[in-house]
mmCIF file of C-alpha atoms in Angstrom:
data_model
loop_
_atom_site.group_PDB
_atom_site.id
_atom_site.type_symbol
_atom_site.label_atom_id
_atom_site.label_comp_id
_atom_site.label_asym_id
_atom_site.label_seq_id
_atom_site.Cartn_x
_atom_site.Cartn_y
_atom_site.Cartn_z
ATOM 1 C CA UNK A 59 -25.876 -13.821 14.161
ATOM 2 C CA UNK A 60 -23.003 -15.927 12.987
ATOM 3 C CA UNK A 61 -23.377 -13.560 9.729
ATOM 4 C CA UNK A 62 -23.407 -10.575 11.543
ATOM 5 C CA UNK A 63 -20.090 -11.968 13.252
ATOM 6 C CA UNK A 64 -18.716 -12.247 9.998
ATOM 7 C CA UNK A 65 -19.568 -9.017 8.716
ATOM 8 C CA UNK A 66 -17.843 -7.728 11.817
ATOM 9 C CA UNK A 67 -14.792 -9.311 11.843
ATOM 10 C CA UNK A 68 -14.296 -7.944 8.588
ATOM 11 C CA UNK A 69 -15.263 -4.399 9.231
ATOM 12 C CA UNK A 70 -12.377 -4.536 12.041
ATOM 13 C CA UNK A 71 -9.873 -5.188 9.571
ATOM 14 C CA UNK A 72 -10.146 -2.645 7.377
ATOM 15 C CA UNK A 73 -10.857 -0.760 10.472
ATOM 16 C CA UNK A 74 -6.971 -0.915 11.845
ATOM 17 C CA UNK A 75 -5.190 -2.342 8.999
ATOM 18 C CA UNK A 76 -6.526 -1.400 5.967
ATOM 19 C CA UNK A 77 -8.235 2.463 6.095
ATOM 20 C CA UNK A 78 -5.614 3.951 9.382
ATOM 21 C CA UNK A 79 -3.260 5.474 6.861
ATOM 22 C CA UNK A 80 -7.182 7.136 4.570
ATOM 23 C CA UNK A 81 -8.476 7.776 7.530
ATOM 24 C CA UNK A 82 -5.831 10.041 9.243
ATOM 25 C CA UNK A 83 -6.802 12.241 5.833
ATOM 26 C CA UNK A 84 -9.589 13.110 6.712
ATOM 27 C CA UNK A 85 -9.522 13.835 10.734
ATOM 28 C CA UNK A 86 -7.772 16.517 12.425
ATOM 29 C CA UNK A 87 -3.963 16.736 14.142
ATOM 30 C CA UNK A 88 -6.430 16.213 17.688
ATOM 31 C CA UNK A 89 -8.890 13.670 16.631
ATOM 32 C CA UNK A 90 -6.309 11.026 14.215
ATOM 33 C CA UNK A 91 -3.813 10.928 17.870
ATOM 34 C CA UNK A 92 -7.369 9.649 19.631
ATOM 35 C CA UNK A 93 -7.711 7.578 16.560
ATOM 36 C CA UNK A 94 -3.980 6.090 16.721
ATOM 37 C CA UNK A 95 -4.486 5.876 20.510
ATOM 38 C CA UNK A 96 -7.259 3.559 19.923
ATOM 39 C CA UNK A 97 -6.125 1.832 16.983
ATOM 40 C CA UNK A 98 -2.821 1.047 19.851
ATOM 41 C CA UNK A 99 -5.738 -0.147 21.944
ATOM 42 C CA UNK A 100 -7.154 -2.296 20.021
ATOM 43 C CA UNK A 101 -3.926 -4.063 18.358
ATOM 44 C CA UNK A 102 -2.524 -4.416 21.987
ATOM 45 C CA UNK A 103 -5.657 -6.073 23.212
ATOM 46 C CA UNK A 104 -5.229 -8.646 19.857
ATOM 47 C CA UNK A 105 -1.689 -9.117 21.223
ATOM 48 C CA UNK A 106 -3.258 -10.739 24.735
ATOM 49 C CA UNK A 107 -6.199 -12.249 23.595
ATOM 50 C CA UNK A 108 -3.895 -13.951 20.634
ATOM 51 C CA UNK A 109 -0.816 -14.309 22.336
ATOM 52 C CA UNK A 110 -0.042 -18.083 21.415
ATOM 53 C CA UNK A 111 -1.217 -17.795 17.694
ATOM 54 C CA UNK A 112 0.919 -14.528 17.440
ATOM 55 C CA UNK A 113 4.766 -17.180 18.427
ATOM 56 C CA UNK A 114 3.292 -19.935 16.712
ATOM 57 C CA UNK A 115 5.861 -21.719 14.394
ATOM 58 C CA UNK A 116 3.388 -21.577 11.865
ATOM 59 C CA UNK A 117 4.375 -18.150 10.689
ATOM 60 C CA UNK A 118 7.692 -17.484 11.755
ATOM 61 C CA UNK A 119 8.643 -16.130 8.534
ATOM 62 C CA UNK A 120 6.417 -12.950 8.328
ATOM 63 C CA UNK A 121 6.849 -12.901 11.748
ATOM 64 C CA UNK A 122 11.210 -13.104 11.645
ATOM 65 C CA UNK A 123 10.174 -9.932 9.367
ATOM 66 C CA UNK A 124 8.592 -7.745 11.393
ATOM 67 C CA UNK A 125 11.613 -8.674 13.619
ATOM 68 C CA UNK A 126 14.197 -7.799 11.269
ATOM 69 C CA UNK A 127 12.058 -4.483 11.110
ATOM 70 C CA UNK A 128 11.871 -4.022 14.886
ATOM 71 C CA UNK A 129 15.513 -5.213 15.658
ATOM 72 C CA UNK A 130 17.104 -2.316 13.541
ATOM 73 C CA UNK A 131 14.355 -0.199 14.579
ATOM 74 C CA UNK A 132 16.107 -0.178 17.863
ATOM 75 C CA UNK A 133 19.504 -0.257 16.543
ATOM 76 C CA UNK A 134 18.494 3.137 14.316
ATOM 77 C CA UNK A 135 17.382 4.114 17.656
ATOM 78 C CA UNK A 136 20.105 4.088 19.168
ATOM 79 C CA UNK A 137 23.209 5.291 16.738
ATOM 80 C CA UNK A 138 21.285 8.321 16.112
ATOM 81 C CA UNK A 139 19.945 9.213 19.111
ATOM 82 C CA UNK A 140 16.266 9.567 17.902
ATOM 83 C CA UNK A 141 13.001 8.073 17.750
ATOM 84 C CA UNK A 142 9.532 7.572 15.275
ATOM 85 C CA UNK A 143 7.334 5.363 16.984
ATOM 86 C CA UNK A 144 5.668 3.579 13.833
ATOM 87 C CA UNK A 145 9.101 2.576 12.786
ATOM 88 C CA UNK A 146 8.190 0.443 15.618
ATOM 89 C CA UNK A 147 4.888 0.092 15.840
ATOM 90 C CA UNK A 148 3.885 -0.692 11.910
ATOM 91 C CA UNK A 149 6.310 -4.564 11.129
ATOM 92 C CA UNK A 150 3.990 -5.305 14.331
ATOM 93 C CA UNK A 151 0.814 -4.409 13.131
ATOM 94 C CA UNK A 152 2.063 -6.532 9.645
ATOM 95 C CA UNK A 153 2.740 -9.396 11.383
ATOM 96 C CA UNK A 154 -0.896 -9.568 13.714
ATOM 97 C CA UNK A 155 -2.528 -8.090 10.186
ATOM 98 C CA UNK A 156 -0.672 -11.537 8.705
ATOM 99 C CA UNK A 157 -1.863 -13.886 11.545
ATOM 100 C CA UNK A 158 -5.593 -11.995 11.528
ATOM 101 C CA UNK A 159 -5.737 -12.409 8.235
ATOM 102 C CA UNK A 160 -4.990 -16.420 8.304
ATOM 103 C CA UNK A 161 -8.183 -16.756 10.635
ATOM 104 C CA UNK A 162 -10.668 -14.801 9.662
ATOM 105 C CA UNK A 163 -12.686 -14.922 5.946
ATOM 106 C CA UNK A 164 -12.630 -11.288 5.023
ATOM 107 C CA UNK A 165 -16.804 -10.652 3.656
ATOM 108 C CA UNK A 166 -15.999 -9.196 -0.287
ATOM 109 C CA UNK A 167 -19.155 -7.151 0.312
ATOM 110 C CA UNK A 168 -17.332 -5.361 2.772
ATOM 111 C CA UNK A 169 -14.586 -4.512 0.847
ATOM 112 C CA UNK A 170 -17.251 -3.228 -1.893
ATOM 113 C CA UNK A 171 -18.592 -0.829 0.533
ATOM 114 C CA UNK A 172 -15.807 0.329 1.568
ATOM 115 C CA UNK A 173 -14.652 1.492 -1.458
ATOM 116 C CA UNK A 174 -18.044 2.380 -2.817
ATOM 117 C CA UNK A 175 -17.890 5.163 0.042
ATOM 118 C CA UNK A 176 -14.380 6.363 -0.368
ATOM 119 C CA UNK A 177 -16.339 7.143 -4.463
ATOM 120 C CA UNK A 178 -19.435 8.737 -2.013
ATOM 121 C CA UNK A 179 -16.760 10.730 -0.657
ATOM 122 C CA UNK A 180 -14.566 11.919 -2.622
ATOM 123 C CA UNK A 181 -16.776 12.567 -5.088
ATOM 124 C CA UNK A 182 -18.987 15.384 -2.957
ATOM 125 C CA UNK A 183 -16.018 16.501 -1.088
ATOM 126 C CA UNK A 184 -13.645 16.656 -3.927
ATOM 127 C CA UNK A 185 -15.124 15.838 -8.170
ATOM 128 C CA UNK A 186 -18.337 18.110 -7.477
ATOM 129 C CA UNK A 187 -16.317 21.327 -6.479
ATOM 130 C CA UNK A 188 -14.326 20.797 -10.366
ATOM 131 C CA UNK A 189 -14.648 23.724 -12.647
ATOM 132 C CA UNK A 190 -14.444 21.298 -14.983
ATOM 133 C CA UNK A 191 -13.151 17.688 -15.444
ATOM 134 C CA UNK A 192 -9.979 19.112 -16.890
ATOM 135 C CA UNK A 193 -9.717 22.561 -14.108
ATOM 136 C CA UNK A 194 -8.397 21.988 -11.682
ATOM 137 C CA UNK A 195 -8.298 24.746 -8.332
ATOM 138 C CA UNK A 196 -4.626 24.687 -6.675
ATOM 139 C CA UNK A 197 -5.126 21.669 -4.708
ATOM 140 C CA UNK A 198 -2.289 21.093 -2.611
ATOM 141 C CA UNK A 199 -3.127 20.909 0.313
ATOM 142 C CA UNK A 200 -6.485 19.630 -0.171
ATOM 143 C CA UNK A 201 -7.081 17.876 3.163
ATOM 144 C CA UNK A 202 -4.920 19.617 5.074
ATOM 145 C CA UNK A 203 -2.191 17.590 5.735
ATOM 146 C CA UNK A 204 -2.444 15.994 2.000
ATOM 147 C CA UNK A 205 -3.306 17.231 -1.500
ATOM 148 C CA UNK A 206 -4.915 15.687 -4.062
ATOM 149 C CA UNK A 207 -2.782 12.845 -4.816
ATOM 150 C CA UNK A 208 -4.313 11.158 -1.468
ATOM 151 C CA UNK A 209 -7.114 10.790 -3.880
ATOM 152 C CA UNK A 210 -5.489 8.042 -6.184
ATOM 153 C CA UNK A 211 -2.695 6.391 -3.953
ATOM 154 C CA UNK A 212 -6.220 5.360 -1.517
ATOM 155 C CA UNK A 213 -7.816 4.209 -4.190
ATOM 156 C CA UNK A 214 -4.737 2.179 -5.843
ATOM 157 C CA UNK A 215 -4.362 0.844 -2.924
ATOM 158 C CA UNK A 216 -7.636 0.113 -1.573
ATOM 159 C CA UNK A 217 -8.630 -1.801 -4.121
ATOM 160 C CA UNK A 218 -5.054 -3.386 -5.261
ATOM 161 C CA UNK A 219 -5.801 -4.776 -1.528
ATOM 162 C CA UNK A 220 -9.465 -6.092 -2.158
ATOM 163 C CA UNK A 221 -8.040 -7.992 -5.055
ATOM 164 C CA UNK A 222 -5.450 -9.895 -3.099
ATOM 165 C CA UNK A 223 -7.735 -11.018 -0.707
ATOM 166 C CA UNK A 224 -9.718 -11.729 -3.357
ATOM 167 C CA UNK A 225 -7.139 -14.562 -4.604
ATOM 168 C CA UNK A 226 -5.941 -15.553 -1.842
ATOM 169 C CA UNK A 227 -9.124 -16.619 -0.459
ATOM 170 C CA UNK A 228 -9.601 -18.445 -3.507
ATOM 171 C CA UNK A 229 -13.773 -16.072 -4.639
ATOM 172 C CA UNK A 230 -14.680 -15.124 -7.881
ATOM 173 C CA UNK A 231 -15.176 -10.911 -7.400
ATOM 174 C CA UNK A 232 -12.933 -10.481 -10.564
ATOM 175 C CA UNK A 233 -15.771 -9.166 -12.478
ATOM 176 C CA UNK A 234 -16.579 -6.438 -9.946
ATOM 177 C CA UNK A 235 -12.769 -5.375 -9.690
ATOM 178 C CA UNK A 236 -12.650 -5.163 -13.264
ATOM 179 C CA UNK A 237 -15.613 -2.412 -12.734
ATOM 180 C CA UNK A 238 -13.639 -0.884 -9.510
ATOM 181 C CA UNK A 239 -10.727 -1.357 -11.523
ATOM 182 C CA UNK A 240 -11.864 1.066 -14.679
ATOM 183 C CA UNK A 241 -13.846 3.022 -12.310
ATOM 184 C CA UNK A 242 -10.905 3.439 -10.334
ATOM 185 C CA UNK A 243 -8.750 4.823 -13.812
ATOM 186 C CA UNK A 244 -11.704 7.458 -14.669
ATOM 187 C CA UNK A 245 -11.570 9.035 -11.542
ATOM 188 C CA UNK A 246 -7.794 9.262 -11.595
ATOM 189 C CA UNK A 247 -7.610 10.645 -15.403
ATOM 190 C CA UNK A 248 -9.557 13.398 -14.307
ATOM 191 C CA UNK A 249 -7.918 13.795 -10.748
ATOM 192 C CA UNK A 250 -4.455 13.927 -13.367
ATOM 193 C CA UNK A 251 -2.090 11.916 -11.233
ATOM 194 C CA UNK A 252 0.353 10.905 -13.481
ATOM 195 C CA UNK A 253 2.088 7.578 -11.088
ATOM 196 C CA UNK A 254 -1.944 6.660 -10.411
ATOM 197 C CA UNK A 255 -3.089 6.907 -13.643
ATOM 198 C CA UNK A 256 0.130 4.372 -14.010
ATOM 199 C CA UNK A 257 -1.195 2.250 -11.690
ATOM 200 C CA UNK A 258 -4.826 2.658 -12.164
ATOM 201 C CA UNK A 259 -4.383 0.918 -15.682
ATOM 202 C CA UNK A 260 -2.026 -2.000 -14.223
ATOM 203 C CA UNK A 261 -4.028 -2.860 -11.586
ATOM 204 C CA UNK A 262 -7.242 -3.257 -14.390
ATOM 205 C CA UNK A 263 -5.283 -5.106 -16.670
ATOM 206 C CA UNK A 264 -4.044 -7.453 -13.877
ATOM 207 C CA UNK A 265 -7.896 -7.707 -13.120
ATOM 208 C CA UNK A 266 -8.913 -8.144 -16.674
ATOM 209 C CA UNK A 267 -6.750 -11.387 -16.774
ATOM 210 C CA UNK A 268 -7.572 -12.150 -13.789
ATOM 211 C CA UNK A 269 -11.008 -12.670 -15.150
ATOM 212 C CA UNK A 270 -10.588 -12.962 -18.679
ATOM 213 C CA UNK A 271 -7.425 -13.551 -20.644
ATOM 214 C CA UNK A 272 -9.519 -11.958 -24.260
ATOM 215 C CA UNK A 273 -10.732 -9.353 -21.662
ATOM 216 C CA UNK A 274 -6.928 -8.147 -20.874
ATOM 217 C CA UNK A 275 -6.325 -8.530 -24.455
ATOM 218 C CA UNK A 276 -8.871 -6.196 -25.134
ATOM 219 C CA UNK A 277 -7.852 -3.882 -22.439
ATOM 220 C CA UNK A 278 -4.689 -3.446 -23.270
ATOM 221 C CA UNK A 279 -5.644 -2.873 -27.327
ATOM 222 C CA UNK A 280 -8.062 -0.154 -25.660
ATOM 223 C CA UNK A 281 -5.682 1.805 -23.372
ATOM 224 C CA UNK A 282 -3.206 1.654 -26.490
ATOM 225 C CA UNK A 283 -5.567 3.241 -28.790
ATOM 226 C CA UNK A 284 -6.804 5.275 -26.535
ATOM 227 C CA UNK A 285 -3.397 6.592 -25.296
ATOM 228 C CA UNK A 286 -1.500 6.793 -28.674
ATOM 229 C CA UNK A 287 -4.914 9.676 -30.018
ATOM 230 C CA UNK A 288 -4.704 11.068 -26.727
ATOM 231 C CA UNK A 289 -0.420 11.640 -26.931
ATOM 232 C CA UNK A 290 -1.397 12.616 -30.638
ATOM 233 C CA UNK A 291 -3.892 15.262 -29.901
ATOM 234 C CA UNK A 292 -1.809 16.662 -26.762
ATOM 235 C CA UNK A 293 1.246 16.446 -27.811
ATOM 236 C CA UNK A 294 2.531 19.550 -27.266
ATOM 237 C CA UNK A 295 1.001 20.365 -23.524
ATOM 238 C CA UNK A 296 2.112 17.274 -22.690
ATOM 239 C CA UNK A 297 5.272 18.447 -23.684
ATOM 240 C CA UNK A 298 4.958 21.160 -21.496
ATOM 241 C CA UNK A 299 3.360 19.451 -18.192
ATOM 242 C CA UNK A 300 5.835 16.913 -18.278
ATOM 243 C CA UNK A 301 8.747 18.565 -16.968
ATOM 244 C CA UNK A 302 11.717 16.459 -17.662
ATOM 245 C CA UNK A 303 9.977 15.801 -21.222
ATOM 246 C CA UNK A 304 12.077 16.666 -24.288
ATOM 247 C CA UNK A 305 15.239 16.847 -23.150
ATOM 248 C CA UNK A 306 15.717 13.910 -20.945
ATOM 249 C CA UNK A 307 19.402 14.009 -19.628
ATOM 250 C CA UNK A 308 21.894 13.882 -16.712
ATOM 251 C CA UNK A 309 20.675 17.112 -15.695
ATOM 252 C CA UNK A 310 17.009 17.217 -16.905
ATOM 253 C CA UNK A 311 16.432 13.626 -14.314
ATOM 254 C CA UNK A 312 18.067 16.365 -11.596
ATOM 255 C CA UNK A 313 16.101 19.646 -11.907
ATOM 256 C CA UNK A 314 12.782 16.650 -11.505
ATOM 257 C CA UNK A 315 12.041 16.886 -7.559
ATOM 258 C CA UNK A 316 12.420 12.377 -7.532
ATOM 259 C CA UNK A 317 15.852 12.704 -9.503
ATOM 260 C CA UNK A 318 16.845 15.651 -7.320
ATOM 261 C CA UNK A 319 16.734 13.851 -4.056
ATOM 262 C CA UNK A 320 17.422 10.089 -5.064
ATOM 263 C CA UNK A 321 20.696 11.960 -5.805
ATOM 264 C CA UNK A 322 21.361 14.124 -2.815
ATOM 265 C CA UNK A 323 20.474 11.035 -1.117
ATOM 266 C CA UNK A 324 24.137 9.617 -2.541
ATOM 267 C CA UNK A 325 26.098 12.805 -2.378
ATOM 268 C CA UNK A 326 26.060 13.009 1.344
ATOM 269 C CA UNK A 327 26.530 10.226 2.383
ATOM 270 C CA UNK A 328 28.848 8.841 4.727
ATOM 271 C CA UNK A 329 29.796 5.726 6.081
ATOM 272 C CA UNK A 330 27.784 5.536 8.900
ATOM 273 C CA UNK A 331 24.524 7.089 6.966
ATOM 274 C CA UNK A 332 25.425 4.079 4.414
ATOM 275 C CA UNK A 333 24.415 2.169 7.410
ATOM 276 C CA UNK A 334 22.496 3.122 9.155
ATOM 277 C CA UNK A 335 20.852 6.290 7.435
ATOM 278 C CA UNK A 336 20.647 10.023 7.731
ATOM 279 C CA UNK A 337 19.355 11.203 11.391
ATOM 280 C CA UNK A 338 16.481 12.627 11.617
ATOM 281 C CA UNK A 339 15.940 11.139 8.234
ATOM 282 C CA UNK A 340 16.713 14.971 6.722
ATOM 283 C CA UNK A 341 19.711 14.471 3.451
ATOM 284 C CA UNK A 342 19.527 17.614 2.001
ATOM 285 C CA UNK A 343 16.627 19.711 3.422
ATOM 286 C CA UNK A 344 14.493 15.967 2.252
ATOM 287 C CA UNK A 345 13.508 14.100 4.317
ATOM 288 C CA UNK A 346 12.412 11.176 1.674
ATOM 289 C CA UNK A 347 13.526 10.427 -1.817
ATOM 290 C CA UNK A 348 9.955 9.287 -3.429
ATOM 291 C CA UNK A 349 12.046 6.030 -3.451
ATOM 292 C CA UNK A 350 10.393 3.175 -1.401
ATOM 293 C CA UNK A 351 13.990 0.771 -0.901
ATOM 294 C CA UNK A 352 16.175 4.067 -0.799
ATOM 295 C CA UNK A 353 13.167 4.668 2.451
ATOM 296 C CA UNK A 354 13.664 1.344 4.173
ATOM 297 C CA UNK A 355 17.392 2.021 4.230
ATOM 298 C CA UNK A 356 16.872 5.922 5.445
ATOM 299 C CA UNK A 357 14.778 4.342 7.811
ATOM 300 C CA UNK A 358 15.923 1.148 8.890
ATOM 301 C CA UNK A 359 19.269 1.068 7.207
ATOM 302 C CA UNK A 360 21.355 -0.863 4.605
ATOM 303 C CA UNK A 361 20.935 -4.472 5.854
ATOM 304 C CA UNK A 362 17.436 -4.557 5.977
ATOM 305 C CA UNK A 363 16.757 -3.348 2.723
ATOM 306 C CA UNK A 364 19.255 -6.186 1.749
ATOM 307 C CA UNK A 365 17.790 -8.407 3.645
ATOM 308 C CA UNK A 366 13.893 -7.436 2.114
ATOM 309 C CA UNK A 367 16.031 -7.332 -1.504
ATOM 310 C CA UNK A 368 16.892 -11.313 -1.208
ATOM 311 C CA UNK A 369 13.565 -12.209 0.125
ATOM 312 C CA UNK A 370 12.141 -10.845 -3.638
ATOM 313 C CA UNK A 371 15.200 -12.343 -5.013
ATOM 314 C CA UNK A 372 14.179 -15.822 -3.486
ATOM 315 C CA UNK A 373 10.340 -15.084 -4.317
ATOM 316 C CA UNK A 374 11.105 -14.799 -8.154
ATOM 317 C CA UNK A 375 13.801 -17.591 -8.134
ATOM 318 C CA UNK A 376 11.134 -19.965 -6.492
ATOM 319 C CA UNK A 377 7.632 -18.464 -7.760
ATOM 320 C CA UNK A 378 6.004 -21.693 -8.393
ATOM 321 C CA UNK A 379 5.451 -22.366 -4.819
ATOM 322 C CA UNK A 380 3.704 -18.776 -3.962
ATOM 323 C CA UNK A 381 0.400 -18.576 -4.393
ATOM 324 C CA UNK A 382 0.586 -15.441 -6.369
ATOM 325 C CA UNK A 383 1.504 -15.122 -9.943
ATOM 326 C CA UNK A 384 4.732 -12.789 -10.038
ATOM 327 C CA UNK A 385 2.717 -9.727 -12.287
ATOM 328 C CA UNK A 386 1.086 -9.478 -8.987
ATOM 329 C CA UNK A 387 4.380 -7.552 -7.912
ATOM 330 C CA UNK A 388 4.061 -4.622 -10.265
ATOM 331 C CA UNK A 389 1.460 -2.396 -9.114
ATOM 332 C CA UNK A 390 3.976 -2.364 -5.871
ATOM 333 C CA UNK A 391 7.409 -2.076 -7.724
ATOM 334 C CA UNK A 392 5.604 0.650 -10.153
ATOM 335 C CA UNK A 393 4.615 2.508 -6.999
ATOM 336 C CA UNK A 394 7.799 1.858 -5.035
ATOM 337 C CA UNK A 395 9.804 4.044 -7.789
ATOM 338 C CA UNK A 396 8.136 7.032 -7.254
ATOM 339 C CA UNK A 397 6.858 6.996 -3.958
ATOM 340 C CA UNK A 398 7.394 5.911 -0.368
ATOM 341 C CA UNK A 399 3.808 3.955 0.650
ATOM 342 C CA UNK A 400 4.882 0.572 2.045
ATOM 343 C CA UNK A 401 7.595 -0.116 4.521
ATOM 344 C CA UNK A 402 5.765 0.897 6.715
ATOM 345 C CA UNK A 403 2.442 1.404 6.556
ATOM 346 C CA UNK A 404 -0.685 -0.318 7.782
ATOM 347 C CA UNK A 405 -1.224 -1.389 4.748
ATOM 348 C CA UNK A 406 1.986 -4.056 4.336
ATOM 349 C CA UNK A 407 -0.041 -6.633 4.967
ATOM 350 C CA UNK A 408 -0.690 -7.409 1.345
ATOM 351 C CA UNK A 409 2.592 -7.624 0.300
ATOM 352 C CA UNK A 410 3.468 -10.244 3.639
ATOM 353 C CA UNK A 411 0.367 -11.712 1.301
ATOM 354 C CA UNK A 412 2.219 -11.644 -1.629
ATOM 355 C CA UNK A 413 5.713 -13.018 -0.089
ATOM 356 C CA UNK A 414 4.473 -15.549 1.870
ATOM 357 C CA UNK A 415 1.462 -17.381 0.978
ATOM 358 C CA UNK A 416 2.279 -20.228 -0.366
ATOM 359 C CA UNK A 417 0.511 -21.926 -3.698
ATOM 360 C CA UNK A 418 -0.715 -24.959 -1.134
ATOM 361 C CA UNK A 419 -1.916 -22.955 1.295
ATOM 362 C CA UNK A 420 -5.904 -23.929 1.723
ATOM 363 C CA UNK A 421 -6.978 -20.789 3.979
ATOM 364 C CA UNK A 422 -9.873 -22.784 5.239
ATOM 365 C CA UNK A 423 -8.400 -25.209 7.166
ATOM 366 C CA UNK A 424 -6.684 -22.210 9.470
ATOM 367 C CA UNK A 425 -9.176 -21.396 10.708
ATOM 368 C CA UNK A 426 -10.189 -22.948 13.946
ATOM 369 C CA UNK A 427 -13.063 -22.473 16.966
ATOM 370 C CA UNK A 428 -10.131 -20.695 19.704
ATOM 371 C CA UNK A 429 -9.057 -18.579 17.213
ATOM 372 C CA UNK A 430 -12.675 -17.274 16.351
ATOM 373 C CA UNK A 431 -13.965 -17.255 19.787
ATOM 374 C CA UNK A 432 -10.591 -14.446 20.744
ATOM 375 C CA UNK A 433 -11.597 -12.269 17.937
ATOM 376 C CA UNK A 434 -15.006 -12.372 18.831
ATOM 377 C CA UNK A 435 -13.434 -10.844 22.674
ATOM 378 C CA UNK A 436 -11.932 -8.521 20.573
ATOM 379 C CA UNK A 437 -14.948 -7.501 18.039
ATOM 380 C CA UNK A 438 -16.757 -7.011 21.241
ATOM 381 C CA UNK A 439 -14.604 -4.986 23.474
ATOM 382 C CA UNK A 440 -13.541 -2.655 20.392
#
């Protein structure tokens, strides 16, 4: 019975905190709304059953960061006269997830099954439909609400979360993670997302390094050699495919959609917009900059951005105090330069863990009968 309970706890974690973005891609608009209502109900129930633990001073630092986002989300509503519910809910969700991870052990087998499910699903609905591994149909709206770029995003972030949880619980799943990372890279190479490929390579190198430094060196050599031959063989096709290669100057970067968005973000900015971001998030007809930190600025204002930046600086200066080596942040920062996929999002828990988990933390000592009993109630209700 206890083993079944532990699996249910882990499934609940994925359902509430890791998979919502992915699940929403698969669902219709009406079903997505129902799913979000179910999530809100579950979050509310979890808060009621764990209210004493959630306000414990043990978790004051992640709580304060969530409060910062929540407070300035309210300020933005007052200043801009607009409301985006997710800007309020996401910081609270992330704090709940942090508390959940600290009071429950997430089973690695459940993460295995979740990632394998993604492989099977994407294999059926996407990869099996391709005319060839190199020829893709027009897939900008492949999932109805998202392009096929949702595939590398969800595969990379899901494995990133697995890797972070594996280290948090001091488990020894590095070999499996290397296997999944290798498979991710192959699948994303077929899908051809440039940002996705870079992230997949970084995750593979980190996973290999955690498993064996010799393996990481071999992987680095293999990837470098293959990249050299690939670039040499497909040199002319690559020049045609990458729109800003060949004349990398100010004008060519501005012509790129990311450069254009970021340039417009600063060009149209008034003093009020510098403090609080753009009304409706709209600048020059755009609603996001493809840069995670600029979009935090646009959604919450410059003060939360400064606070988050200082927190990262503190984390890097005093890195020896914390559980995660600095190289664990590389996938986050690389993604942040090309996409806005964190702050706010359901899976922000993985960033909170890297920011706040201390090197001396013994996660097993955090678990207690009271919190387990409370979570049993949540699971039985769900």
